[in-house]
Structures are given as structure tokens and as C-alpha cells.
mmCIF file with all atom_site columns, C-alpha atoms in Angstrom:
data_model
loop_
_atom_site.group_PDB
_atom_site.id
_atom_site.type_symbol
_atom_site.label_atom_id
_atom_site.label_alt_id
_atom_site.label_comp_id
_atom_site.label_asym_id
_atom_site.label_entity_id
_atom_site.label_seq_id
_atom_site.pdbx_PDB_ins_code
_atom_site.Cartn_x
_atom_site.Cartn_y
_atom_site.Cartn_z
_atom_site.occupancy
_atom_site.B_iso_or_equiv
_atom_site.pdbx_formal_charge
_atom_site.auth_seq_id
_atom_site.auth_comp_id
_atom_site.auth_asym_id
_atom_site.auth_atom_id
_atom_site.pdbx_PDB_model_num
ATOM 1   C CA . UNK G 1 1   ? 0.000   0.000  0.000   1.00 54.00 ? 1   UNK G CA 1
ATOM 2   C CA . UNK G 1 2   ? 1.098   3.568  -0.622  1.00 66.00 ? 2   UNK G CA 1
ATOM 3   C CA . UNK G 1 3   ? 0.040   7.006  0.570   1.00 94.00 ? 3   UNK G CA 1
ATOM 4   C CA . UNK G 1 4   ? -2.341  7.711  3.417   1.00 97.00 ? 4   UNK G CA 1
ATOM 5   C CA . UNK G 1 5   ? -5.061  5.202  4.229   1.00 97.00 ? 5   UNK G CA 1
ATOM 6   C CA . UNK G 1 6   ? -8.092  5.909  6.399   1.00 98.00 ? 6   UNK G CA 1
ATOM 7   C CA . UNK G 1 7   ? -10.609 3.468  7.849   1.00 97.00 ? 7   UNK G CA 1
ATOM 8   C CA . UNK G 1 8   ? -13.503 3.224  7.994   1.00 97.00 ? 8   UNK G CA 1
ATOM 9   C CA . UNK G 1 9   ? -14.554 5.240  4.954   1.00 96.00 ? 9   UNK G CA 1
ATOM 10  C CA . UNK G 1 10  ? -18.055 5.653  6.360   1.00 97.00 ? 10  UNK G CA 1
ATOM 11  C CA . UNK G 1 11  ? -19.274 5.513  9.954   1.00 96.00 ? 11  UNK G CA 1
ATOM 12  C CA . UNK G 1 12  ? -22.722 6.003  11.458  1.00 95.00 ? 12  UNK G CA 1
ATOM 13  C CA . UNK G 1 13  ? -22.928 6.202  15.210  1.00 93.00 ? 13  UNK G CA 1
ATOM 14  C CA . UNK G 1 14  ? -25.321 7.162  17.944  1.00 90.00 ? 14  UNK G CA 1
ATOM 15  C CA . UNK G 1 15  ? -24.528 9.854  20.456  1.00 88.00 ? 15  UNK G CA 1
ATOM 16  C CA . UNK G 1 16  ? -23.746 7.310  23.169  1.00 87.00 ? 16  UNK G CA 1
ATOM 17  C CA . UNK G 1 17  ? -21.435 5.123  21.066  1.00 88.00 ? 17  UNK G CA 1
ATOM 18  C CA . UNK G 1 18  ? -17.657 4.916  21.236  1.00 93.00 ? 18  UNK G CA 1
ATOM 19  C CA . UNK G 1 19  ? -15.821 4.456  17.969  1.00 95.00 ? 19  UNK G CA 1
ATOM 20  C CA . UNK G 1 20  ? -12.385 5.135  16.511  1.00 97.00 ? 20  UNK G CA 1
ATOM 21  C CA . UNK G 1 21  ? -11.059 6.393  13.196  1.00 98.00 ? 21  UNK G CA 1
ATOM 22  C CA . UNK G 1 22  ? -7.760  5.010  11.979  1.00 98.00 ? 22  UNK G CA 1
ATOM 23  C CA . UNK G 1 23  ? -5.123  6.548  9.746   1.00 98.00 ? 23  UNK G CA 1
ATOM 24  C CA . UNK G 1 24  ? -1.969  4.926  8.420   1.00 98.00 ? 24  UNK G CA 1
ATOM 25  C CA . UNK G 1 25  ? 0.722   6.528  6.299   1.00 97.00 ? 25  UNK G CA 1
ATOM 26  C CA . UNK G 1 26  ? 3.272   4.601  4.253   1.00 93.00 ? 26  UNK G CA 1
ATOM 27  C CA . UNK G 1 27  ? 5.349   7.615  3.242   1.00 96.00 ? 27  UNK G CA 1
ATOM 28  C CA . UNK G 1 28  ? 7.877   7.730  6.058   1.00 95.00 ? 28  UNK G CA 1
ATOM 29  C CA . UNK G 1 29  ? 6.621   11.140 7.145   1.00 95.00 ? 29  UNK G CA 1
ATOM 30  C CA . UNK G 1 30  ? 7.274   12.657 10.547  1.00 94.00 ? 30  UNK G CA 1
ATOM 31  C CA . UNK G 1 31  ? 4.088   14.703 10.993  1.00 93.00 ? 31  UNK G CA 1
ATOM 32  C CA . UNK G 1 32  ? 0.434   13.669 10.988  1.00 95.00 ? 32  UNK G CA 1
ATOM 33  C CA . UNK G 1 33  ? -2.764  15.700 11.240  1.00 94.00 ? 33  UNK G CA 1
ATOM 34  C CA . UNK G 1 34  ? -6.497  15.405 11.763  1.00 95.00 ? 34  UNK G CA 1
ATOM 35  C CA . UNK G 1 35  ? -8.693  17.880 9.876   1.00 95.00 ? 35  UNK G CA 1
ATOM 36  C CA . UNK G 1 36  ? -12.474 18.279 9.989   1.00 96.00 ? 36  UNK G CA 1
ATOM 37  C CA . UNK G 1 37  ? -14.252 19.181 6.749   1.00 97.00 ? 37  UNK G CA 1
ATOM 38  C CA . UNK G 1 38  ? -17.821 20.456 7.044   1.00 95.00 ? 38  UNK G CA 1
ATOM 39  C CA . UNK G 1 39  ? -20.036 21.912 4.353   1.00 90.00 ? 39  UNK G CA 1
ATOM 40  C CA . UNK G 1 40  ? -19.537 25.635 3.776   1.00 84.00 ? 40  UNK G CA 1
ATOM 41  C CA . UNK G 1 41  ? -16.641 25.826 6.216   1.00 91.00 ? 41  UNK G CA 1
ATOM 42  C CA . UNK G 1 42  ? -12.865 25.862 5.733   1.00 92.00 ? 42  UNK G CA 1
ATOM 43  C CA . UNK G 1 43  ? -10.890 22.783 6.662   1.00 93.00 ? 43  UNK G CA 1
ATOM 44  C CA . UNK G 1 44  ? -10.445 22.925 10.429  1.00 92.00 ? 44  UNK G CA 1
ATOM 45  C CA . UNK G 1 45  ? -7.199  21.684 11.922  1.00 92.00 ? 45  UNK G CA 1
ATOM 46  C CA . UNK G 1 46  ? -7.939  19.536 14.966  1.00 93.00 ? 46  UNK G CA 1
ATOM 47  C CA . UNK G 1 47  ? -4.706  17.875 16.034  1.00 93.00 ? 47  UNK G CA 1
ATOM 48  C CA . UNK G 1 48  ? -1.075  17.838 14.949  1.00 92.00 ? 48  UNK G CA 1
ATOM 49  C CA . UNK G 1 49  ? 1.570   15.288 15.828  1.00 93.00 ? 49  UNK G CA 1
ATOM 50  C CA . UNK G 1 50  ? 5.272   15.523 15.091  1.00 90.00 ? 50  UNK G CA 1
ATOM 51  C CA . UNK G 1 51  ? 7.464   12.504 15.789  1.00 88.00 ? 51  UNK G CA 1
ATOM 52  C CA . UNK G 1 52  ? 4.577   11.021 17.800  1.00 86.00 ? 52  UNK G CA 1
ATOM 53  C CA . UNK G 1 53  ? 4.329   14.054 20.083  1.00 88.00 ? 53  UNK G CA 1
ATOM 54  C CA . UNK G 1 54  ? 1.225   16.240 20.026  1.00 88.00 ? 54  UNK G CA 1
ATOM 55  C CA . UNK G 1 55  ? 2.180   19.801 19.078  1.00 85.00 ? 55  UNK G CA 1
ATOM 56  C CA . UNK G 1 56  ? -1.191  21.403 18.473  1.00 71.00 ? 56  UNK G CA 1
ATOM 57  C CA . UNK G 1 57  ? -4.674  21.109 19.870  1.00 67.00 ? 57  UNK G CA 1
ATOM 58  C CA . UNK G 1 58  ? -6.982  23.764 18.508  1.00 70.00 ? 58  UNK G CA 1
ATOM 59  C CA . UNK G 1 59  ? -9.512  23.859 21.333  1.00 84.00 ? 59  UNK G CA 1
ATOM 60  C CA . UNK G 1 60  ? -11.145 20.647 20.230  1.00 92.00 ? 60  UNK G CA 1
ATOM 61  C CA . UNK G 1 61  ? -13.877 19.256 22.527  1.00 93.00 ? 61  UNK G CA 1
ATOM 62  C CA . UNK G 1 62  ? -12.728 16.439 24.775  1.00 93.00 ? 62  UNK G CA 1
ATOM 63  C CA . UNK G 1 63  ? -15.183 14.045 23.116  1.00 95.00 ? 63  UNK G CA 1
ATOM 64  C CA . UNK G 1 64  ? -12.467 13.797 20.426  1.00 96.00 ? 64  UNK G CA 1
ATOM 65  C CA . UNK G 1 65  ? -9.323  12.062 21.675  1.00 95.00 ? 65  UNK G CA 1
ATOM 66  C CA . UNK G 1 66  ? -6.299  11.527 19.417  1.00 96.00 ? 66  UNK G CA 1
ATOM 67  C CA . UNK G 1 67  ? -3.682  8.830  19.753  1.00 96.00 ? 67  UNK G CA 1
ATOM 68  C CA . UNK G 1 68  ? -0.404  8.466  17.882  1.00 96.00 ? 68  UNK G CA 1
ATOM 69  C CA . UNK G 1 69  ? 1.284   5.180  18.897  1.00 95.00 ? 69  UNK G CA 1
ATOM 70  C CA . UNK G 1 70  ? 4.036   5.534  16.265  1.00 94.00 ? 70  UNK G CA 1
ATOM 71  C CA . UNK G 1 71  ? 4.961   7.788  13.374  1.00 91.00 ? 71  UNK G CA 1
ATOM 72  C CA . UNK G 1 72  ? 2.922   5.733  10.891  1.00 95.00 ? 72  UNK G CA 1
ATOM 73  C CA . UNK G 1 73  ? -0.380  5.496  12.733  1.00 97.00 ? 73  UNK G CA 1
ATOM 74  C CA . UNK G 1 74  ? -2.872  8.024  14.016  1.00 97.00 ? 74  UNK G CA 1
ATOM 75  C CA . UNK G 1 75  ? -6.219  7.388  15.670  1.00 98.00 ? 75  UNK G CA 1
ATOM 76  C CA . UNK G 1 76  ? -9.154  9.603  16.540  1.00 98.00 ? 76  UNK G CA 1
ATOM 77  C CA . UNK G 1 77  ? -11.250 8.160  19.366  1.00 97.00 ? 77  UNK G CA 1
ATOM 78  C CA . UNK G 1 78  ? -14.847 9.333  19.435  1.00 96.00 ? 78  UNK G CA 1
ATOM 79  C CA . UNK G 1 79  ? -17.301 9.232  22.333  1.00 93.00 ? 79  UNK G CA 1
ATOM 80  C CA . UNK G 1 80  ? -20.596 10.922 23.184  1.00 93.00 ? 80  UNK G CA 1
ATOM 81  C CA . UNK G 1 81  ? -20.553 12.892 19.946  1.00 94.00 ? 81  UNK G CA 1
ATOM 82  C CA . UNK G 1 82  ? -23.190 15.398 18.890  1.00 94.00 ? 82  UNK G CA 1
ATOM 83  C CA . UNK G 1 83  ? -25.051 15.560 15.558  1.00 94.00 ? 83  UNK G CA 1
ATOM 84  C CA . UNK G 1 84  ? -23.089 18.713 14.663  1.00 94.00 ? 84  UNK G CA 1
ATOM 85  C CA . UNK G 1 85  ? -19.931 16.579 14.709  1.00 96.00 ? 85  UNK G CA 1
ATOM 86  C CA . UNK G 1 86  ? -21.118 14.896 11.516  1.00 96.00 ? 86  UNK G CA 1
ATOM 87  C CA . UNK G 1 87  ? -18.491 15.710 8.886   1.00 97.00 ? 87  UNK G CA 1
ATOM 88  C CA . UNK G 1 88  ? -15.679 14.336 6.763   1.00 97.00 ? 88  UNK G CA 1
ATOM 89  C CA . UNK G 1 89  ? -12.611 13.700 8.905   1.00 98.00 ? 89  UNK G CA 1
ATOM 90  C CA . UNK G 1 90  ? -9.403  13.901 6.927   1.00 97.00 ? 90  UNK G CA 1
ATOM 91  C CA . UNK G 1 91  ? -6.055  12.578 8.016   1.00 98.00 ? 91  UNK G CA 1
ATOM 92  C CA . UNK G 1 92  ? -2.915  14.048 6.472   1.00 96.00 ? 92  UNK G CA 1
ATOM 93  C CA . UNK G 1 93  ? 0.822   13.602 6.762   1.00 96.00 ? 93  UNK G CA 1
ATOM 94  C CA . UNK G 1 94  ? 3.866   15.630 5.784   1.00 94.00 ? 94  UNK G CA 1
ATOM 95  C CA . UNK G 1 95  ? 7.597   15.060 5.735   1.00 93.00 ? 95  UNK G CA 1
ATOM 96  C CA . UNK G 1 96  ? 8.133   17.808 8.318   1.00 89.00 ? 96  UNK G CA 1
ATOM 97  C CA . UNK G 1 97  ? 5.675   20.050 10.152  1.00 87.00 ? 97  UNK G CA 1
ATOM 98  C CA . UNK G 1 98  ? 3.989   22.512 7.828   1.00 87.00 ? 98  UNK G CA 1
ATOM 99  C CA . UNK G 1 99  ? 2.883   25.980 8.832   1.00 79.00 ? 99  UNK G CA 1
ATOM 100 C CA . UNK G 1 100 ? 6.383   27.044 9.751   1.00 74.00 ? 100 UNK G CA 1
ATOM 101 C CA . UNK G 1 101 ? 7.426   28.547 6.452   1.00 73.00 ? 101 UNK G CA 1
ATOM 102 C CA . UNK G 1 102 ? 8.908   25.352 5.056   1.00 74.00 ? 102 UNK G CA 1
ATOM 103 C CA . UNK G 1 103 ? 6.507   25.086 2.037   1.00 77.00 ? 103 UNK G CA 1
ATOM 104 C CA . UNK G 1 104 ? 5.812   21.458 2.843   1.00 87.00 ? 104 UNK G CA 1
ATOM 105 C CA . UNK G 1 105 ? 3.073   19.448 1.166   1.00 92.00 ? 105 UNK G CA 1
ATOM 106 C CA . UNK G 1 106 ? 0.193   17.794 2.965   1.00 95.00 ? 106 UNK G CA 1
ATOM 107 C CA . UNK G 1 107 ? -0.723  14.319 1.771   1.00 96.00 ? 107 UNK G CA 1
ATOM 108 C CA . UNK G 1 108 ? -4.342  13.548 2.583   1.00 97.00 ? 108 UNK G CA 1
ATOM 109 C CA . UNK G 1 109 ? -6.220  10.317 2.985   1.00 97.00 ? 109 UNK G CA 1
ATOM 110 C CA . UNK G 1 110 ? -9.616  9.821  1.375   1.00 97.00 ? 110 UNK G CA 1
ATOM 111 C CA . UNK G 1 111 ? -11.384 10.698 4.609   1.00 97.00 ? 111 UNK G CA 1
ATOM 112 C CA . UNK G 1 112 ? -13.846 9.068  6.971   1.00 98.00 ? 112 UNK G CA 1
ATOM 113 C CA . UNK G 1 113 ? -17.425 10.268 6.505   1.00 97.00 ? 113 UNK G CA 1
ATOM 114 C CA . UNK G 1 114 ? -18.974 10.391 9.977   1.00 97.00 ? 114 UNK G CA 1
ATOM 115 C CA . UNK G 1 115 ? -22.695 10.669 10.644  1.00 96.00 ? 115 UNK G CA 1
ATOM 116 C CA . UNK G 1 116 ? -23.886 11.116 14.226  1.00 95.00 ? 116 UNK G CA 1
ATOM 117 C CA . UNK G 1 117 ? -27.542 10.305 14.805  1.00 92.00 ? 117 UNK G CA 1
ATOM 118 C CA . UNK Z 2 1   ? -7.115  34.707 13.104  1.00 61.00 ? 1   UNK Z CA 1
ATOM 119 C CA . UNK Z 2 2   ? -5.958  34.604 9.500   1.00 69.00 ? 2   UNK Z CA 1
ATOM 120 C CA . UNK Z 2 3   ? -8.690  34.068 6.933   1.00 86.00 ? 3   UNK Z CA 1
ATOM 121 C CA . UNK Z 2 4   ? -8.590  33.118 3.287   1.00 93.00 ? 4   UNK Z CA 1
ATOM 122 C CA . UNK Z 2 5   ? -11.624 34.123 1.231   1.00 95.00 ? 5   UNK Z CA 1
ATOM 123 C CA . UNK Z 2 6   ? -12.210 32.193 -1.953  1.00 97.00 ? 6   UNK Z CA 1
ATOM 124 C CA . UNK Z 2 7   ? -14.447 33.321 -4.794  1.00 97.00 ? 7   UNK Z CA 1
ATOM 125 C CA . UNK Z 2 8   ? -16.630 32.357 -6.385  1.00 97.00 ? 8   UNK Z CA 1
ATOM 126 C CA . UNK Z 2 9   ? -17.990 29.660 -4.091  1.00 96.00 ? 9   UNK Z CA 1
ATOM 127 C CA . UNK Z 2 10  ? -19.584 27.827 -7.006  1.00 97.00 ? 10  UNK Z CA 1
ATOM 128 C CA . UNK Z 2 11  ? -18.875 27.945 -10.725 1.00 97.00 ? 11  UNK Z CA 1
ATOM 129 C CA . UNK Z 2 12  ? -20.448 25.893 -13.488 1.00 97.00 ? 12  UNK Z CA 1
ATOM 130 C CA . UNK Z 2 13  ? -19.259 26.435 -17.058 1.00 97.00 ? 13  UNK Z CA 1
ATOM 131 C CA . UNK Z 2 14  ? -19.142 24.652 -20.376 1.00 97.00 ? 14  UNK Z CA 1
ATOM 132 C CA . UNK Z 2 15  ? -16.198 22.638 -21.596 1.00 97.00 ? 15  UNK Z CA 1
ATOM 133 C CA . UNK Z 2 16  ? -13.736 24.787 -23.512 1.00 97.00 ? 16  UNK Z CA 1
ATOM 134 C CA . UNK Z 2 17  ? -14.367 28.009 -21.585 1.00 97.00 ? 17  UNK Z CA 1
ATOM 135 C CA . UNK Z 2 18  ? -11.757 29.863 -19.538 1.00 98.00 ? 18  UNK Z CA 1
ATOM 136 C CA . UNK Z 2 19  ? -12.169 30.725 -15.870 1.00 98.00 ? 19  UNK Z CA 1
ATOM 137 C CA . UNK Z 2 20  ? -10.397 32.359 -12.948 1.00 98.00 ? 20  UNK Z CA 1
ATOM 138 C CA . UNK Z 2 21  ? -10.901 31.706 -9.252  1.00 98.00 ? 21  UNK Z CA 1
ATOM 139 C CA . UNK Z 2 22  ? -9.513  33.838 -6.471  1.00 98.00 ? 22  UNK Z CA 1
ATOM 140 C CA . UNK Z 2 23  ? -8.066  33.488 -2.999  1.00 97.00 ? 23  UNK Z CA 1
ATOM 141 C CA . UNK Z 2 24  ? -7.786  36.681 -0.934  1.00 96.00 ? 24  UNK Z CA 1
ATOM 142 C CA . UNK Z 2 25  ? -6.647  37.625 2.519   1.00 94.00 ? 25  UNK Z CA 1
ATOM 143 C CA . UNK Z 2 26  ? -5.729  40.696 4.535   1.00 92.00 ? 26  UNK Z CA 1
ATOM 144 C CA . UNK Z 2 27  ? -2.794  38.744 5.972   1.00 90.00 ? 27  UNK Z CA 1
ATOM 145 C CA . UNK Z 2 28  ? 0.614   38.038 4.485   1.00 91.00 ? 28  UNK Z CA 1
ATOM 146 C CA . UNK Z 2 29  ? 1.585   34.425 3.877   1.00 91.00 ? 29  UNK Z CA 1
ATOM 147 C CA . UNK Z 2 30  ? 5.097   33.055 3.423   1.00 90.00 ? 30  UNK Z CA 1
ATOM 148 C CA . UNK Z 2 31  ? 3.690   30.666 0.831   1.00 92.00 ? 31  UNK Z CA 1
ATOM 149 C CA . UNK Z 2 32  ? 0.366   29.638 -0.598  1.00 94.00 ? 32  UNK Z CA 1
ATOM 150 C CA . UNK Z 2 33  ? -0.777  26.329 -1.961  1.00 96.00 ? 33  UNK Z CA 1
ATOM 151 C CA . UNK Z 2 34  ? -3.633  25.207 -4.189  1.00 98.00 ? 34  UNK Z CA 1
ATOM 152 C CA . UNK Z 2 35  ? -5.224  21.795 -3.708  1.00 98.00 ? 35  UNK Z CA 1
ATOM 153 C CA . UNK Z 2 36  ? -7.905  20.023 -5.743  1.00 98.00 ? 36  UNK Z CA 1
ATOM 154 C CA . UNK Z 2 37  ? -10.359 17.669 -4.091  1.00 97.00 ? 37  UNK Z CA 1
ATOM 155 C CA . UNK Z 2 38  ? -12.502 15.324 -6.154  1.00 95.00 ? 38  UNK Z CA 1
ATOM 156 C CA . UNK Z 2 39  ? -15.673 13.726 -4.753  1.00 91.00 ? 39  UNK Z CA 1
ATOM 157 C CA . UNK Z 2 40  ? -14.883 10.909 -2.336  1.00 90.00 ? 40  UNK Z CA 1
ATOM 158 C CA . UNK Z 2 41  ? -11.201 11.789 -2.256  1.00 93.00 ? 41  UNK Z CA 1
ATOM 159 C CA . UNK Z 2 42  ? -8.849  13.841 -0.124  1.00 96.00 ? 42  UNK Z CA 1
ATOM 160 C CA . UNK Z 2 43  ? -7.286  17.085 -1.384  1.00 97.00 ? 43  UNK Z CA 1
ATOM 161 C CA . UNK Z 2 44  ? -4.247  16.748 -3.664  1.00 97.00 ? 44  UNK Z CA 1
ATOM 162 C CA . UNK Z 2 45  ? -1.606  19.441 -4.000  1.00 96.00 ? 45  UNK Z CA 1
ATOM 163 C CA . UNK Z 2 46  ? -1.456  21.230 -7.362  1.00 97.00 ? 46  UNK Z CA 1
ATOM 164 C CA . UNK Z 2 47  ? 1.132   23.925 -6.722  1.00 96.00 ? 47  UNK Z CA 1
ATOM 165 C CA . UNK Z 2 48  ? 3.021   25.941 -4.113  1.00 95.00 ? 48  UNK Z CA 1
ATOM 166 C CA . UNK Z 2 49  ? 3.837   29.614 -4.722  1.00 95.00 ? 49  UNK Z CA 1
ATOM 167 C CA . UNK Z 2 50  ? 6.406   31.332 -2.558  1.00 93.00 ? 50  UNK Z CA 1
ATOM 168 C CA . UNK Z 2 51  ? 7.599   34.586 -4.107  1.00 93.00 ? 51  UNK Z CA 1
ATOM 169 C CA . UNK Z 2 52  ? 5.419   37.695 -4.447  1.00 94.00 ? 52  UNK Z CA 1
ATOM 170 C CA . UNK Z 2 53  ? 4.391   38.097 -8.086  1.00 96.00 ? 53  UNK Z CA 1
ATOM 171 C CA . UNK Z 2 54  ? 5.322   34.517 -8.909  1.00 96.00 ? 54  UNK Z CA 1
ATOM 172 C CA . UNK Z 2 55  ? 3.522   32.805 -11.776 1.00 97.00 ? 55  UNK Z CA 1
ATOM 173 C CA . UNK Z 2 56  ? 3.490   29.036 -12.184 1.00 97.00 ? 56  UNK Z CA 1
ATOM 174 C CA . UNK Z 2 57  ? 1.960   27.021 -14.995 1.00 97.00 ? 57  UNK Z CA 1
ATOM 175 C CA . UNK Z 2 58  ? 0.733   23.452 -14.826 1.00 95.00 ? 58  UNK Z CA 1
ATOM 176 C CA . UNK Z 2 59  ? -0.493  22.522 -18.311 1.00 96.00 ? 59  UNK Z CA 1
ATOM 177 C CA . UNK Z 2 60  ? -3.728  24.533 -18.727 1.00 97.00 ? 60  UNK Z CA 1
ATOM 178 C CA . UNK Z 2 61  ? -3.621  25.881 -15.154 1.00 98.00 ? 61  UNK Z CA 1
ATOM 179 C CA . UNK Z 2 62  ? -1.859  29.159 -14.331 1.00 98.00 ? 62  UNK Z CA 1
ATOM 180 C CA . UNK Z 2 63  ? -1.282  30.159 -10.727 1.00 98.00 ? 63  UNK Z CA 1
ATOM 181 C CA . UNK Z 2 64  ? -0.265  33.613 -9.576  1.00 97.00 ? 64  UNK Z CA 1
ATOM 182 C CA . UNK Z 2 65  ? 0.825   34.853 -6.157  1.00 97.00 ? 65  UNK Z CA 1
ATOM 183 C CA . UNK Z 2 66  ? 0.094   38.505 -5.452  1.00 96.00 ? 66  UNK Z CA 1
ATOM 184 C CA . UNK Z 2 67  ? 2.971   40.948 -5.139  1.00 96.00 ? 67  UNK Z CA 1
ATOM 185 C CA . UNK Z 2 68  ? 2.163   41.508 -1.466  1.00 95.00 ? 68  UNK Z CA 1
ATOM 186 C CA . UNK Z 2 69  ? 1.752   37.750 -0.829  1.00 94.00 ? 69  UNK Z CA 1
ATOM 187 C CA . UNK Z 2 70  ? -1.814  38.272 0.404   1.00 94.00 ? 70  UNK Z CA 1
ATOM 188 C CA . UNK Z 2 71  ? -3.730  36.826 -2.524  1.00 95.00 ? 71  UNK Z CA 1
ATOM 189 C CA . UNK Z 2 72  ? -3.573  34.335 -5.346  1.00 97.00 ? 72  UNK Z CA 1
ATOM 190 C CA . UNK Z 2 73  ? -5.471  33.371 -8.461  1.00 98.00 ? 73  UNK Z CA 1
ATOM 191 C CA . UNK Z 2 74  ? -5.937  30.229 -10.490 1.00 98.00 ? 74  UNK Z CA 1
ATOM 192 C CA . UNK Z 2 75  ? -6.736  30.539 -14.186 1.00 98.00 ? 75  UNK Z CA 1
ATOM 193 C CA . UNK Z 2 76  ? -7.842  27.547 -16.221 1.00 98.00 ? 76  UNK Z CA 1
ATOM 194 C CA . UNK Z 2 77  ? -7.725  27.713 -20.007 1.00 98.00 ? 77  UNK Z CA 1
ATOM 195 C CA . UNK Z 2 78  ? -10.052 25.588 -22.123 1.00 98.00 ? 78  UNK Z CA 1
ATOM 196 C CA . UNK Z 2 79  ? -11.612 23.835 -19.133 1.00 97.00 ? 79  UNK Z CA 1
ATOM 197 C CA . UNK Z 2 80  ? -12.324 20.121 -19.404 1.00 97.00 ? 80  UNK Z CA 1
ATOM 198 C CA . UNK Z 2 81  ? -14.725 17.881 -17.440 1.00 96.00 ? 81  UNK Z CA 1
ATOM 199 C CA . UNK Z 2 82  ? -11.701 16.373 -15.684 1.00 95.00 ? 82  UNK Z CA 1
ATOM 200 C CA . UNK Z 2 83  ? -11.076 19.770 -14.071 1.00 97.00 ? 83  UNK Z CA 1
ATOM 201 C CA . UNK Z 2 84  ? -14.270 19.367 -12.045 1.00 97.00 ? 84  UNK Z CA 1
ATOM 202 C CA . UNK Z 2 85  ? -13.648 19.442 -8.303  1.00 97.00 ? 85  UNK Z CA 1
ATOM 203 C CA . UNK Z 2 86  ? -13.265 21.547 -5.184  1.00 97.00 ? 86  UNK Z CA 1
ATOM 204 C CA . UNK Z 2 87  ? -10.313 23.925 -5.412  1.00 98.00 ? 87  UNK Z CA 1
ATOM 205 C CA . UNK Z 2 88  ? -8.830  24.875 -2.053  1.00 98.00 ? 88  UNK Z CA 1
ATOM 206 C CA . UNK Z 2 89  ? -6.220  27.479 -1.330  1.00 97.00 ? 89  UNK Z CA 1
ATOM 207 C CA . UNK Z 2 90  ? -4.100  27.122 1.787   1.00 95.00 ? 90  UNK Z CA 1
ATOM 208 C CA . UNK Z 2 91  ? -1.695  29.619 3.287   1.00 92.00 ? 91  UNK Z CA 1
ATOM 209 C CA . UNK Z 2 92  ? 1.351   29.153 5.461   1.00 89.00 ? 92  UNK Z CA 1
ATOM 210 C CA . UNK Z 2 93  ? 1.744   31.997 7.917   1.00 78.00 ? 93  UNK Z CA 1
ATOM 211 C CA . UNK Z 2 94  ? 5.226   30.786 8.762   1.00 72.00 ? 94  UNK Z CA 1
ATOM 212 C CA . UNK Z 2 95  ? 4.628   31.611 12.386  1.00 66.00 ? 95  UNK Z CA 1
ATOM 213 C CA . UNK Z 2 96  ? 4.283   28.296 14.122  1.00 62.00 ? 96  UNK Z CA 1
ATOM 214 C CA . UNK Z 2 97  ? 2.883   24.785 14.184  1.00 55.00 ? 97  UNK Z CA 1
ATOM 215 C CA . UNK Z 2 98  ? -0.573  25.873 13.088  1.00 64.00 ? 98  UNK Z CA 1
ATOM 216 C CA . UNK Z 2 99  ? -0.656  23.685 10.034  1.00 73.00 ? 99  UNK Z CA 1
ATOM 217 C CA . UNK Z 2 100 ? -2.074  25.566 7.065   1.00 87.00 ? 100 UNK Z CA 1
ATOM 218 C CA . UNK Z 2 101 ? -4.970  28.029 6.905   1.00 89.00 ? 101 UNK Z CA 1
ATOM 219 C CA . UNK Z 2 102 ? -7.518  26.846 4.347   1.00 94.00 ? 102 UNK Z CA 1
ATOM 220 C CA . UNK Z 2 103 ? -10.195 28.726 2.449   1.00 95.00 ? 103 UNK Z CA 1
ATOM 221 C CA . UNK Z 2 104 ? -13.722 27.333 2.032   1.00 95.00 ? 104 UNK Z CA 1
ATOM 222 C CA . UNK Z 2 105 ? -12.972 26.406 -1.555  1.00 96.00 ? 105 UNK Z CA 1
ATOM 223 C CA . UNK Z 2 106 ? -14.476 26.929 -4.998  1.00 97.00 ? 106 UNK Z CA 1
ATOM 224 C CA . UNK Z 2 107 ? -16.739 24.174 -6.309  1.00 97.00 ? 107 UNK Z CA 1
ATOM 225 C CA . UNK Z 2 108 ? -16.051 23.946 -10.041 1.00 98.00 ? 108 UNK Z CA 1
ATOM 226 C CA . UNK Z 2 109 ? -18.194 21.969 -12.470 1.00 97.00 ? 109 UNK Z CA 1
ATOM 227 C CA . UNK Z 2 110 ? -17.219 21.682 -16.120 1.00 97.00 ? 110 UNK Z CA 1
ATOM 228 C CA . UNK Z 2 111 ? -20.114 20.487 -18.222 1.00 96.00 ? 111 UNK Z CA 1
ATOM 229 C CA . UNK Z 2 112 ? -19.378 18.529 -21.407 1.00 94.00 ? 112 UNK Z CA 1
#
């Protein structure tokens, strides 16, 4: 496999469920990201990891919990979500951290489409 | 908070026509990127522009970075149905581990 792989592609869950999104990158990158994509809104950066250490948490509600066990894997644990959390969750990776003037490229997965009932 | 405004939000044109979409901000960016996202896929990088006034060409796509590095445009010549997608601009403020600032995107449909 190559690139960034996300599973599941689609997820429907109730507000009391606990589920997890998984992301795996086969590019040897050092940084990984979770973005939320909602209709009519810009991509929202949720979490950033560099070399398995969290470096950014943009005031994301605690019902979203990230985990980065190694540089190739990133999880987003979900619990007691709200209907407004329904969105496309995109995982991305980059060789080094972007946003620091290094003109790096983000490589995105295909996303996990989440629906909260 | 830095914002990137993209216009138009939606554009539907016939195959063979030319078009320009815009990405504007009141903030200065050290670089700006354009991504294209097709339905059911993640965004894919098209180009990165770094220098004010820079122009880059990718086949029928021409990208320009404003002189003040606050805005950018994407011009497509002789649009084809394969150009259909969501075009996102993303800016790098260069100031920290904030990832990239994205615009809302322009939804482009090229009708055969």
C-alpha cells in the first residue's frame, strides 16, 4: 500500500457510542494531522503530531481524543458525539511540520465520513 | 485569526471556456498552496507559490501569487470535465505549528 489510508470510509454512530477512526501513512513522514471538513466551512485543523508528540490542539472538545502510537499510525477516538460533529474527517501527513514557512506538502487520505444520529 | 476568502464559491461552465478563481486575505503568507479535491477523495496538491508576483503554470492551469503575498489566483484555459472538483487554497503563515490556513474552496463543475 502507498500514501495515506483511512478506515472506515463511512461511519454512522449514535450519540452514546464509542468508535475510533484510523489513519496509516506509508510515506515515512514525521508529521500527521487530523482535519475536519464540514459543508460551507474551511478545513479545520484539529490535532497535529510531530514525531509522535502532540504539538497542536486547537480547542477541540474532549469528546475527540487523538492517539499516535508511532509515526505511521494516528487514531481519533470518538465518544458521546453530537449531531453537529457529523463531517468528513481527513487525516494528512507531511515530511516535516507545515505551517512554519517550510513550504511542505500535505498528503491527505480519502477521509472518513462520519454521521452522528 | 488569518482568513482566506475564496471566490466564487460555485462555478459551473461549459467545456472549452476559460475561468479564474480567487483566494484573498488581509494577511501576508510566506507561501500559498492550491489543492484540488474530487468527490470521495482527499485534497491533492497542485502547486506551491512562494515569491510575491510569482507565476506558475501546470499545463492549462496558471497560478499567480500577489505581489504583497496576500492573494492568489488560479486561471484555467479551455476547461475540461476532468477539471471538475473543489479547489482549495491554503496559506502558510510561517509563524508556528498551526498547520495551514484553508479557504472554504471553490466548487467547479465543467459540463461537457
